[in-house]
Amino acid sequence: MAAVAAMAAAGCGGVWRQARQRFARWPGPGSRPFSRGHRAVVCNARGGAVSAGKSGLAPWIPVVGLEIHAQISSNSKLFSGSQVQFAAPPNSLVSFFDASLPGTLPVLNRRCVEAAVMTGLALNCHINKKSLFDRKHYFYADLPAGYQITQQRVPIAVNGSLSYSLCIDNKMSQMVTKTVRIKQIQLEQDSGKSLHDDTRSQTLVDLNRAGVGLMELVMEPDMCCGEEAAAAVRELQLILQTLGSSQAVMAEGQLRVDANVSVHHPGEPYGVRTEVKNINSIRFLAKAIDYEIQRQIQELGNGGTILNETRAFDSKLGCTIPMRDKEGKQDYRFMPEPNLPPLILYDAKSLPANMNHQQVINIDWIHERLPDLPSVKREKLVEQYGILPEHSFTLLVLAELWKGEGKTPLETVKEHKLELLQDLKELEQICQAVIDGQENEVLAIKAGNRKVLNKLIGLVQKKTQGRSNPVLVKQLLEKKLSE
Amino acid sequence: MRIAIGPSGSRAPQRSAPAPPAANGLPPSWPPCQWRRAVLRQDGGARPPRRRKGRGLSAGVRWRRRRRAGRTMLRASLRQVSAALKEGRVTPTELCQRCLALIKSTKFLNAYITVTEETALKQAEESEERYKRGQPLGILDGIPIAVKDNFNTAGIETTCASNMLKGYISPYNATVVQKLLDQGAVLLGKTNLDEFAMGSGSTDGVFGPVRNPWSYSKQYKEKSIPKSHSEDKEPDWVISGGSSGGSAAAVSSFTCFAALGSDTGGSTRNPAAHCGVVGLKPTYGLISRHGLIPLVNSMDVPGILTRCVDDAAVLLGSLAGHDPKDSTTIQDDFKPFELPNLTDVSKLSIGIPKEYHAPGLSSEILAFWSKAADLFKNAGAKVVEVSLPHTRYSIVCYHVLCTAEVASNMARFDGLEYGHRSDVKDSTESMYAATRREGFNDVVRGRILSGNYFLLKQNYEKYFVKAQKVRRLIASDFGKVFRSGVDILLTPTTLSDAAPYTEFIQEDNRTRSAQDDILTQAANMAGLPAINVPTALSERGLPVGLQFIGRSFQEKQLLTVAKWFEKQVQFPVIQLEEVKRHDSGVFQQQKSASFS
């Protein structure tokens, strides 16, 4: 847990340092150790470079990129007419195509294409007027056809960007806007779910999810810490929900985020990256990334190497562990999907005459009908009502809550993680971390200065984003300090 | 060319598809479906089945006519027998029973894997009811047909002649099967093939080889028994060709009036040539592939096997058209047509591609080919030699594309959802491996292995992409020739007449397929319509066919020319003892071969 505590203390915008003792086993092709006294450049919330300061400490630049799978909110699946519904009885939403019965063929769902175009436009992407579908092959129990239909060669949208804001040092008053580039958005099929019953040594397969439409968003590695990634995903979530292209509820798997993490020294090529999976909330996303950054720095600092591997985030342990790699160094043997002609989109200029309107998707038409995006709404709030920018964020989240969508207030609160932190263990861990990080304050309290305890309570509140009960926190801290 | 729509059933006119990019342009070709546009599903309602009203006759007239006729029906053409049904000269049940009896007595041909006697008789009964009410569903009502066993048939086993699908009963009908049933056709059974349609002899399926009915014909026996041998010695039976050998043999031996095959590299035309029947491979995208268990998605088309060209046009008319379940079908309405009797061919330009003078082409077939060219020339048509320079790369290119798609298409057979599952239970992976080892024969496994090799990241550009580019060149060769004013290409269908089984199996499947597909498979590469027309008997008394290749979606022109040719050559009728027993009575003998 030490690593987690140290990481938490570093936070975003801080300087990652690791005493470099050995250069002998420097990893990475073509890289070499740099000289002492090299100016350390790291990212921070202000976007500027920060010198490492103390000599003897080599700075590390963490690099974070995200791959996000957003389940498209649609009535039926991407290539079949089966319904899309969360938590339906197992295998109740499976068409012949979904079960890959021989002789069945895919037929593209218009709604899914429109959702992807909307999302692409909202993320400032270039929409490809012609995109292609490919087959990606691998054997897995929940992939009935033995391949996934995806868009590997020419995806539907490319070269976009997502602007998001985050506050410096957790102060709402100091917001800074950052941008992450979107490499591409591709349409693809979801897989089914398999459940391994180890005691009876069998695998149960549920194909309800097999074939549901996904948008895979690939973000360029433009982020440098968990908090940035979390802020970017939060903004994306809000955009998708505003568009209605995805419900984007992480807990229901409608938004799945994998993080690519590497660290390197300034002026050096990017380090070997790991892919962190199994992240099921935004909070864990930040945790997982920060843990992984710290782990890599430690590993390299100890003379180790980083493997290009997939790691799973264990939310209970708060760390990442190597996954028994189902994909490994697999060759996916991509090939064009022969049963789907190219997907052709039109704009006002290229719109064909005399064509069945049901077969035409007009990018301009969709563009004109895009709802106000969160950023625009905030601007309006600030400009028209003189609201402080930081409050505009809160208001917008509230607005999202008001939508309701048939959810009870309790569900909404849970979904957005607004409820009081109930997990005593977690709270204890956070208290411990705060205690471990504040030696002087602890000494002062132990020396009898009880007022300093309030500072520790404040730190815990900050960490939990105000979601902890101060009375309980006080009790916990007192108990821990008296141990 | 027009393009496809979604299942909402809207049939509004569509804009023409964008023209294919230039041959040397990038990205590489993926004809023919990739020249079109993706279809968008609207999740709307389904289209109601098409129904036609028929006219009935009074019961008395039907009864009298039935007494007069009915005996010679099996050797009639589909159109003739349909007329007989309509006029009440024969009932659907009688017809069905006769076919079933003939299937039984020609069981040794091994043309059928499954005979659906019970459902066939039930369908015939229902058809009979419709005729009685004077409301037949159309020309196909009551017509016994057979379907290759790689088309899905609801409630009836669909095996692909493979252990992998032995006992597999599909829950749905292939679109083409559904269309036939909707129009009242009587499904007699599922015909034999090479495993998963991979082969050119119909010798490589788990149910054993198909025997060519001509092996038992008077014509073959007379010419092939060496005089020196004893009288009772049977000549070697010959292969039916493949992979739709069961369907070709079924039509050829008069057990059904038409059959569905599939054609990926020649699998309909090749057995049609060897069995002396008409075999039509329509333009890619004209007939739905939904429910056809794929071999190579970008080349597969359902094929039509019939006794004559007119019948092929009838079947085409009842099968063609857009299918919302197959995005690669064209969106235009297809208007069924009747073939005119061509009297003047002087406006026609027939191309003779010199590359089809391939190594291994028998001198006999070469002679028939030039005779056919002369026939057109003498009738006033323009006959020109043309060149399709990239045709010689076709086979090797086909090998790469075919195996790659096979590797991909076969990935779904893992023993989990359906089909064979091995008892090996050590792990999911070992179960997969054992299932696939036990389920597929060597030919299928071999193609899966090569295909996966070609698709490996390090090989993809070198083999697959290159093969796609060559495919584009092959297709554009045809385009150039047709643009130069040629209407139809005339070529041989096979290199020689059917080989005796014992001789055929001396070579492995791959060698055989490469040789046998050589004249047929370029049409699949280019997606063009092509038809085998039985032409004459060889010196051994076996059928020889010639192939006509037409322009995309110009089936009417292709079939019109084929029909003219068919009329000129007067291909002889097969003389089978078995058939005579079941179809005795007054049978108007056609003239013996006039084209030899």
mmCIF file of C-alpha atoms in Angstrom, chain B residues 259-546:
data_model
loop_
_atom_site.group_PDB
_atom_site.id
_atom_site.type_symbol
_atom_site.label_atom_id
_atom_site.label_comp_id
_atom_site.label_asym_id
_atom_site.label_seq_id
_atom_site.Cartn_x
_atom_site.Cartn_y
_atom_site.Cartn_z
ATOM 1 C CA ALA B 259 -31.747 -28.048 -58.579
ATOM 2 C CA LEU B 260 -29.842 -25.402 -56.699
ATOM 3 C CA GLY B 261 -26.095 -25.557 -56.667
ATOM 4 C CA SER B 262 -23.542 -23.020 -55.594
ATOM 5 C CA ASP B 263 -20.754 -21.604 -57.699
ATOM 6 C CA THR B 264 -17.564 -20.182 -56.247
ATOM 7 C CA GLY B 265 -15.001 -21.214 -58.833
ATOM 8 C CA GLY B 266 -17.123 -23.216 -61.231
ATOM 9 C CA SER B 267 -18.967 -25.532 -58.865
ATOM 10 C CA THR B 268 -22.222 -25.287 -60.801
ATOM 11 C CA ARG B 269 -20.907 -25.101 -64.361
ATOM 12 C CA ASN B 270 -18.328 -27.859 -64.003
ATOM 13 C CA PRO B 271 -20.730 -30.631 -62.906
ATOM 14 C CA ALA B 272 -23.326 -29.280 -65.339
ATOM 15 C CA ALA B 273 -20.828 -29.812 -68.142
ATOM 16 C CA HIS B 274 -19.959 -33.332 -66.975
ATOM 17 C CA CYS B 275 -23.566 -34.340 -66.435
ATOM 18 C CA GLY B 276 -24.930 -32.761 -69.596
ATOM 19 C CA VAL B 277 -27.239 -30.204 -68.036
ATOM 20 C CA VAL B 278 -27.545 -26.442 -68.074
ATOM 21 C CA GLY B 279 -25.657 -24.758 -65.236
ATOM 22 C CA LEU B 280 -26.109 -21.039 -64.639
ATOM 23 C CA LYS B 281 -23.893 -18.941 -62.429
ATOM 24 C CA PRO B 282 -25.690 -15.599 -62.167
ATOM 25 C CA THR B 283 -24.016 -12.230 -61.627
ATOM 26 C CA TYR B 284 -22.689 -11.780 -58.112
ATOM 27 C CA GLY B 285 -25.286 -9.845 -56.170
ATOM 28 C CA LEU B 286 -28.288 -10.856 -58.267
ATOM 29 C CA ILE B 287 -29.365 -13.759 -56.044
ATOM 30 C CA SER B 288 -29.239 -13.732 -52.268
ATOM 31 C CA ARG B 289 -26.541 -15.721 -50.509
ATOM 32 C CA HIS B 290 -28.347 -15.542 -47.188
ATOM 33 C CA GLY B 291 -28.498 -19.101 -45.917
ATOM 34 C CA LEU B 292 -25.876 -20.431 -48.309
ATOM 35 C CA ILE B 293 -23.082 -21.728 -46.119
ATOM 36 C CA PRO B 294 -20.203 -19.731 -47.502
ATOM 37 C CA LEU B 295 -17.045 -20.900 -49.152
ATOM 38 C CA VAL B 296 -15.751 -17.547 -50.461
ATOM 39 C CA ASN B 297 -18.241 -14.776 -49.688
ATOM 40 C CA SER B 298 -16.946 -12.457 -52.357
ATOM 41 C CA MET B 299 -17.347 -15.062 -55.093
ATOM 42 C CA ASP B 300 -20.126 -17.416 -53.997
ATOM 43 C CA VAL B 301 -23.386 -17.315 -55.899
ATOM 44 C CA PRO B 302 -26.307 -19.705 -55.806
ATOM 45 C CA GLY B 303 -26.247 -21.681 -59.033
ATOM 46 C CA ILE B 304 -29.113 -23.023 -61.106
ATOM 47 C CA LEU B 305 -29.128 -26.477 -62.706
ATOM 48 C CA THR B 306 -31.834 -27.333 -65.192
ATOM 49 C CA ARG B 307 -32.511 -29.435 -68.261
ATOM 50 C CA CYS B 308 -32.652 -26.468 -70.628
ATOM 51 C CA VAL B 309 -31.891 -22.770 -70.848
ATOM 52 C CA ASP B 310 -35.549 -21.741 -70.701
ATOM 53 C CA ASP B 311 -35.903 -23.498 -67.371
ATOM 54 C CA ALA B 312 -32.832 -21.707 -66.050
ATOM 55 C CA ALA B 313 -34.515 -18.424 -66.927
ATOM 56 C CA VAL B 314 -37.624 -19.524 -65.028
ATOM 57 C CA LEU B 315 -35.617 -20.345 -61.918
ATOM 58 C CA LEU B 316 -33.624 -17.138 -62.220
ATOM 59 C CA GLY B 317 -36.849 -15.181 -62.410
ATOM 60 C CA SER B 318 -38.128 -16.758 -59.235
ATOM 61 C CA LEU B 319 -34.899 -16.366 -57.252
ATOM 62 C CA ALA B 320 -33.295 -13.101 -58.312
ATOM 63 C CA GLY B 321 -33.707 -9.788 -56.609
ATOM 64 C CA HIS B 322 -32.719 -7.823 -53.568
ATOM 65 C CA ASP B 323 -32.670 -9.516 -50.196
ATOM 66 C CA PRO B 324 -32.600 -7.294 -47.129
ATOM 67 C CA LYS B 325 -30.696 -10.070 -45.393
ATOM 68 C CA ASP B 326 -27.836 -9.949 -47.906
ATOM 69 C CA SER B 327 -26.255 -6.504 -48.193
ATOM 70 C CA THR B 328 -24.360 -7.530 -51.306
ATOM 71 C CA THR B 329 -27.491 -8.064 -53.391
ATOM 72 C CA ILE B 330 -28.388 -5.277 -55.773
ATOM 73 C CA GLN B 331 -31.268 -3.081 -54.912
ATOM 74 C CA ASP B 332 -32.998 -2.913 -58.252
ATOM 75 C CA ASP B 333 -36.180 -4.691 -58.907
ATOM 76 C CA PHE B 334 -35.508 -7.716 -60.997
ATOM 77 C CA LYS B 335 -38.047 -8.341 -63.708
ATOM 78 C CA PRO B 336 -38.425 -12.013 -64.568
ATOM 79 C CA PHE B 337 -38.165 -12.548 -68.294
ATOM 80 C CA GLU B 338 -39.081 -15.066 -70.909
ATOM 81 C CA LEU B 339 -36.435 -15.777 -73.461
ATOM 82 C CA PRO B 340 -37.164 -14.769 -77.019
ATOM 83 C CA ASN B 341 -36.425 -17.184 -79.824
ATOM 84 C CA LEU B 342 -33.481 -15.568 -81.428
ATOM 85 C CA THR B 343 -33.598 -15.829 -85.183
ATOM 86 C CA ASP B 344 -30.977 -13.325 -86.131
ATOM 87 C CA VAL B 345 -27.550 -13.421 -84.518
ATOM 88 C CA SER B 346 -25.934 -11.124 -87.039
ATOM 89 C CA LYS B 347 -25.856 -8.218 -84.605
ATOM 90 C CA LEU B 348 -24.030 -10.292 -82.021
ATOM 91 C CA SER B 349 -20.352 -10.094 -81.319
ATOM 92 C CA ILE B 350 -18.941 -13.268 -79.816
ATOM 93 C CA GLY B 351 -15.508 -13.079 -78.197
ATOM 94 C CA ILE B 352 -13.169 -16.063 -78.175
ATOM 95 C CA PRO B 353 -10.615 -15.471 -75.405
ATOM 96 C CA LYS B 354 -7.362 -16.947 -76.560
ATOM 97 C CA GLU B 355 -6.140 -17.573 -72.999
ATOM 98 C CA TYR B 356 -8.817 -20.218 -72.608
ATOM 99 C CA HIS B 357 -6.835 -22.351 -74.990
ATOM 100 C CA ALA B 358 -5.253 -23.617 -71.824
ATOM 101 C CA PRO B 359 -2.656 -26.313 -71.322
ATOM 102 C CA GLY B 360 -4.418 -29.628 -70.887
ATOM 103 C CA LEU B 361 -7.396 -28.701 -73.041
ATOM 104 C CA SER B 362 -8.380 -31.874 -74.839
ATOM 105 C CA SER B 363 -8.266 -31.760 -78.608
ATOM 106 C CA GLU B 364 -11.818 -32.996 -78.651
ATOM 107 C CA ILE B 365 -13.075 -30.065 -76.622
ATOM 108 C CA LEU B 366 -10.980 -27.668 -78.641
ATOM 109 C CA ALA B 367 -12.700 -29.026 -81.740
ATOM 110 C CA PHE B 368 -16.192 -28.525 -80.263
ATOM 111 C CA TRP B 369 -15.211 -25.034 -79.237
ATOM 112 C CA SER B 370 -14.123 -24.024 -82.736
ATOM 113 C CA LYS B 371 -17.177 -25.696 -84.218
ATOM 114 C CA ALA B 372 -19.339 -23.603 -81.934
ATOM 115 C CA ALA B 373 -17.488 -20.470 -82.995
ATOM 116 C CA ASP B 374 -18.057 -21.437 -86.616
ATOM 117 C CA LEU B 375 -21.717 -21.995 -85.895
ATOM 118 C CA PHE B 376 -22.049 -18.386 -84.785
ATOM 119 C CA LYS B 377 -19.918 -17.136 -87.654
ATOM 120 C CA ASN B 378 -21.932 -19.040 -90.211
ATOM 121 C CA ALA B 379 -25.125 -17.649 -88.775
ATOM 122 C CA GLY B 380 -23.823 -14.147 -89.354
ATOM 123 C CA ALA B 381 -22.489 -13.239 -85.915
ATOM 124 C CA LYS B 382 -19.227 -11.430 -85.547
ATOM 125 C CA VAL B 383 -16.723 -13.763 -83.950
ATOM 126 C CA VAL B 384 -13.537 -12.176 -82.731
ATOM 127 C CA GLU B 385 -10.515 -13.417 -80.881
ATOM 128 C CA VAL B 386 -10.011 -11.441 -77.697
ATOM 129 C CA SER B 387 -7.414 -11.438 -74.969
ATOM 130 C CA LEU B 388 -7.860 -11.576 -71.217
ATOM 131 C CA PRO B 389 -4.158 -11.328 -70.399
ATOM 132 C CA HIS B 390 -4.432 -11.703 -66.626
ATOM 133 C CA THR B 391 -6.482 -14.865 -66.758
ATOM 134 C CA ARG B 392 -3.379 -16.967 -66.366
ATOM 135 C CA TYR B 393 -2.848 -15.579 -62.873
ATOM 136 C CA SER B 394 -6.400 -16.353 -61.950
ATOM 137 C CA ILE B 395 -5.884 -19.764 -60.387
ATOM 138 C CA VAL B 396 -3.038 -18.799 -58.093
ATOM 139 C CA CYS B 397 -4.802 -15.588 -57.166
ATOM 140 C CA TYR B 398 -7.976 -17.544 -56.476
ATOM 141 C CA HIS B 399 -6.041 -19.926 -54.274
ATOM 142 C CA VAL B 400 -4.917 -17.107 -51.987
ATOM 143 C CA LEU B 401 -8.284 -15.331 -51.784
ATOM 144 C CA CYS B 402 -10.257 -18.537 -51.439
ATOM 145 C CA THR B 403 -8.172 -20.050 -48.673
ATOM 146 C CA ALA B 404 -8.056 -16.754 -46.768
ATOM 147 C CA GLU B 405 -11.827 -16.469 -46.749
ATOM 148 C CA VAL B 406 -12.168 -20.162 -45.978
ATOM 149 C CA ALA B 407 -9.901 -19.766 -42.956
ATOM 150 C CA SER B 408 -12.082 -16.927 -41.758
ATOM 151 C CA ASN B 409 -15.454 -18.492 -42.539
ATOM 152 C CA MET B 410 -14.563 -21.784 -40.917
ATOM 153 C CA ALA B 411 -13.537 -20.115 -37.659
ATOM 154 C CA ARG B 412 -17.121 -20.310 -36.419
ATOM 155 C CA PHE B 413 -17.080 -24.100 -36.357
ATOM 156 C CA ASP B 414 -15.698 -24.485 -32.870
ATOM 157 C CA GLY B 415 -18.146 -26.980 -31.426
ATOM 158 C CA LEU B 416 -19.735 -24.483 -29.073
ATOM 159 C CA GLU B 417 -22.939 -23.248 -30.664
ATOM 160 C CA TYR B 418 -23.755 -26.046 -33.100
ATOM 161 C CA GLY B 419 -22.332 -28.925 -35.067
ATOM 162 C CA HIS B 420 -19.841 -31.511 -33.982
ATOM 163 C CA ARG B 421 -18.239 -31.182 -30.560
ATOM 164 C CA SER B 422 -15.338 -33.357 -29.530
ATOM 165 C CA ASP B 423 -15.344 -35.255 -26.254
ATOM 166 C CA VAL B 424 -11.959 -33.809 -25.399
ATOM 167 C CA LYS B 425 -12.607 -31.649 -22.362
ATOM 168 C CA ASP B 426 -9.178 -30.727 -21.007
ATOM 169 C CA SER B 427 -9.641 -27.085 -21.891
ATOM 170 C CA THR B 428 -11.678 -24.928 -24.221
ATOM 171 C CA GLU B 429 -8.700 -24.701 -26.570
ATOM 172 C CA SER B 430 -8.125 -28.450 -26.701
ATOM 173 C CA MET B 431 -11.835 -28.935 -27.309
ATOM 174 C CA TYR B 432 -11.663 -26.487 -30.231
ATOM 175 C CA ALA B 433 -8.646 -28.247 -31.691
ATOM 176 C CA ALA B 434 -10.082 -31.740 -31.391
ATOM 177 C CA THR B 435 -13.478 -30.629 -32.699
ATOM 178 C CA ARG B 436 -11.959 -29.121 -35.788
ATOM 179 C CA ARG B 437 -9.609 -32.025 -36.374
ATOM 180 C CA GLU B 438 -12.459 -34.502 -36.158
ATOM 181 C CA GLY B 439 -14.988 -32.352 -37.969
ATOM 182 C CA PHE B 440 -13.098 -31.276 -41.092
ATOM 183 C CA ASN B 441 -11.479 -33.407 -43.751
ATOM 184 C CA ASP B 442 -7.906 -32.891 -44.968
ATOM 185 C CA VAL B 443 -8.982 -30.608 -47.798
ATOM 186 C CA VAL B 444 -10.795 -28.201 -45.514
ATOM 187 C CA ARG B 445 -8.032 -28.249 -42.904
ATOM 188 C CA GLY B 446 -5.423 -27.685 -45.585
ATOM 189 C CA ARG B 447 -7.245 -24.631 -46.910
ATOM 190 C CA ILE B 448 -7.727 -23.244 -43.388
ATOM 191 C CA LEU B 449 -4.009 -23.576 -42.745
ATOM 192 C CA SER B 450 -2.952 -21.899 -45.994
ATOM 193 C CA GLY B 451 -5.533 -19.175 -45.578
ATOM 194 C CA ASN B 452 -4.361 -18.314 -42.096
ATOM 195 C CA TYR B 453 -0.820 -18.224 -43.378
ATOM 196 C CA PHE B 454 -1.756 -15.706 -46.081
ATOM 197 C CA LEU B 455 -3.552 -13.544 -43.534
ATOM 198 C CA LEU B 456 -0.672 -13.359 -41.075
ATOM 199 C CA LYS B 457 0.441 -9.792 -40.526
ATOM 200 C CA GLN B 458 3.776 -10.412 -42.190
ATOM 201 C CA ASN B 459 2.185 -12.046 -45.240
ATOM 202 C CA TYR B 460 -0.960 -10.020 -45.711
ATOM 203 C CA GLU B 461 0.505 -7.450 -48.121
ATOM 204 C CA LYS B 462 2.629 -9.983 -49.927
ATOM 205 C CA TYR B 463 -0.168 -12.421 -50.672
ATOM 206 C CA PHE B 464 -3.645 -11.231 -49.849
ATOM 207 C CA VAL B 465 -3.398 -7.631 -50.992
ATOM 208 C CA LYS B 466 -1.472 -8.655 -54.076
ATOM 209 C CA ALA B 467 -4.089 -11.252 -54.919
ATOM 210 C CA GLN B 468 -6.811 -8.618 -54.526
ATOM 211 C CA LYS B 469 -5.001 -6.358 -56.955
ATOM 212 C CA VAL B 470 -4.604 -9.158 -59.445
ATOM 213 C CA ARG B 471 -8.282 -9.867 -59.023
ATOM 214 C CA ARG B 472 -9.026 -6.301 -60.007
ATOM 215 C CA LEU B 473 -6.851 -6.724 -63.093
ATOM 216 C CA ILE B 474 -8.641 -9.921 -64.056
ATOM 217 C CA ALA B 475 -11.977 -8.208 -63.674
ATOM 218 C CA SER B 476 -10.882 -5.197 -65.663
ATOM 219 C CA ASP B 477 -9.723 -7.477 -68.509
ATOM 220 C CA PHE B 478 -13.336 -8.526 -68.916
ATOM 221 C CA GLY B 479 -14.482 -4.924 -68.700
ATOM 222 C CA LYS B 480 -12.147 -3.917 -71.506
ATOM 223 C CA VAL B 481 -13.290 -6.724 -73.748
ATOM 224 C CA PHE B 482 -16.956 -5.958 -73.200
ATOM 225 C CA ARG B 483 -16.368 -2.247 -73.734
ATOM 226 C CA SER B 484 -14.697 -3.061 -77.041
ATOM 227 C CA GLY B 485 -18.075 -4.217 -78.290
ATOM 228 C CA VAL B 486 -18.028 -7.926 -77.509
ATOM 229 C CA ASP B 487 -21.407 -9.097 -76.196
ATOM 230 C CA ILE B 488 -20.705 -12.599 -75.022
ATOM 231 C CA LEU B 489 -17.588 -14.695 -74.521
ATOM 232 C CA LEU B 490 -17.548 -18.292 -75.675
ATOM 233 C CA THR B 491 -15.184 -20.714 -73.949
ATOM 234 C CA PRO B 492 -14.972 -24.381 -72.998
ATOM 235 C CA THR B 493 -16.325 -25.194 -69.521
ATOM 236 C CA THR B 494 -13.939 -28.035 -68.748
ATOM 237 C CA LEU B 495 -10.628 -29.227 -70.103
ATOM 238 C CA SER B 496 -11.991 -32.659 -70.972
ATOM 239 C CA ASP B 497 -14.974 -34.893 -70.449
ATOM 240 C CA ALA B 498 -15.557 -36.519 -67.059
ATOM 241 C CA ALA B 499 -12.724 -38.659 -65.738
ATOM 242 C CA PRO B 500 -13.314 -42.151 -64.385
ATOM 243 C CA TYR B 501 -13.398 -42.052 -60.594
ATOM 244 C CA THR B 502 -10.369 -44.306 -60.239
ATOM 245 C CA GLU B 503 -8.377 -41.976 -62.428
ATOM 246 C CA PHE B 504 -9.682 -38.796 -60.813
ATOM 247 C CA ILE B 505 -8.609 -39.718 -57.296
ATOM 248 C CA GLN B 506 -5.031 -40.302 -58.369
ATOM 249 C CA GLU B 507 -4.488 -36.578 -57.985
ATOM 250 C CA ASP B 508 -5.090 -34.680 -54.777
ATOM 251 C CA ASN B 509 -7.978 -32.280 -54.390
ATOM 252 C CA ARG B 510 -5.829 -29.197 -54.695
ATOM 253 C CA THR B 511 -4.273 -30.199 -57.990
ATOM 254 C CA ARG B 512 -7.643 -31.255 -59.293
ATOM 255 C CA SER B 513 -9.376 -28.067 -58.260
ATOM 256 C CA ALA B 514 -6.635 -25.944 -59.776
ATOM 257 C CA GLN B 515 -6.955 -27.780 -63.099
ATOM 258 C CA ASP B 516 -10.703 -28.049 -63.169
ATOM 259 C CA ASP B 517 -11.534 -24.502 -62.126
ATOM 260 C CA ILE B 518 -9.188 -22.975 -64.654
ATOM 261 C CA LEU B 519 -11.817 -22.159 -67.272
ATOM 262 C CA THR B 520 -14.647 -21.244 -64.938
ATOM 263 C CA GLN B 521 -13.220 -19.368 -62.028
ATOM 264 C CA ALA B 522 -12.266 -16.072 -63.689
ATOM 265 C CA ALA B 523 -15.992 -15.345 -64.046
ATOM 266 C CA ASN B 524 -16.286 -15.619 -60.250
ATOM 267 C CA MET B 525 -13.328 -13.286 -59.801
ATOM 268 C CA ALA B 526 -15.112 -10.710 -61.917
ATOM 269 C CA GLY B 527 -18.587 -11.503 -60.607
ATOM 270 C CA LEU B 528 -19.876 -12.080 -64.152
ATOM 271 C CA PRO B 529 -22.769 -14.295 -65.206
ATOM 272 C CA ALA B 530 -21.781 -17.479 -66.996
ATOM 273 C CA ILE B 531 -23.616 -20.538 -68.185
ATOM 274 C CA ASN B 532 -22.727 -24.046 -69.248
ATOM 275 C CA VAL B 533 -24.690 -25.308 -72.216
ATOM 276 C CA PRO B 534 -24.473 -29.041 -72.975
ATOM 277 C CA THR B 535 -23.049 -29.231 -76.457
ATOM 278 C CA ALA B 536 -22.228 -32.733 -77.621
ATOM 279 C CA LEU B 537 -21.026 -36.159 -76.603
ATOM 280 C CA SER B 538 -17.361 -36.984 -76.530
ATOM 281 C CA GLU B 539 -15.808 -39.994 -78.201
ATOM 282 C CA ARG B 540 -16.426 -41.878 -74.978
ATOM 283 C CA GLY B 541 -20.088 -40.978 -75.079
ATOM 284 C CA LEU B 542 -19.868 -38.431 -72.292
ATOM 285 C CA PRO B 543 -21.260 -34.888 -72.254
ATOM 286 C CA VAL B 544 -19.184 -31.908 -73.213
ATOM 287 C CA GLY B 545 -20.344 -28.401 -72.430
ATOM 288 C CA LEU B 546 -19.360 -24.952 -73.549
#
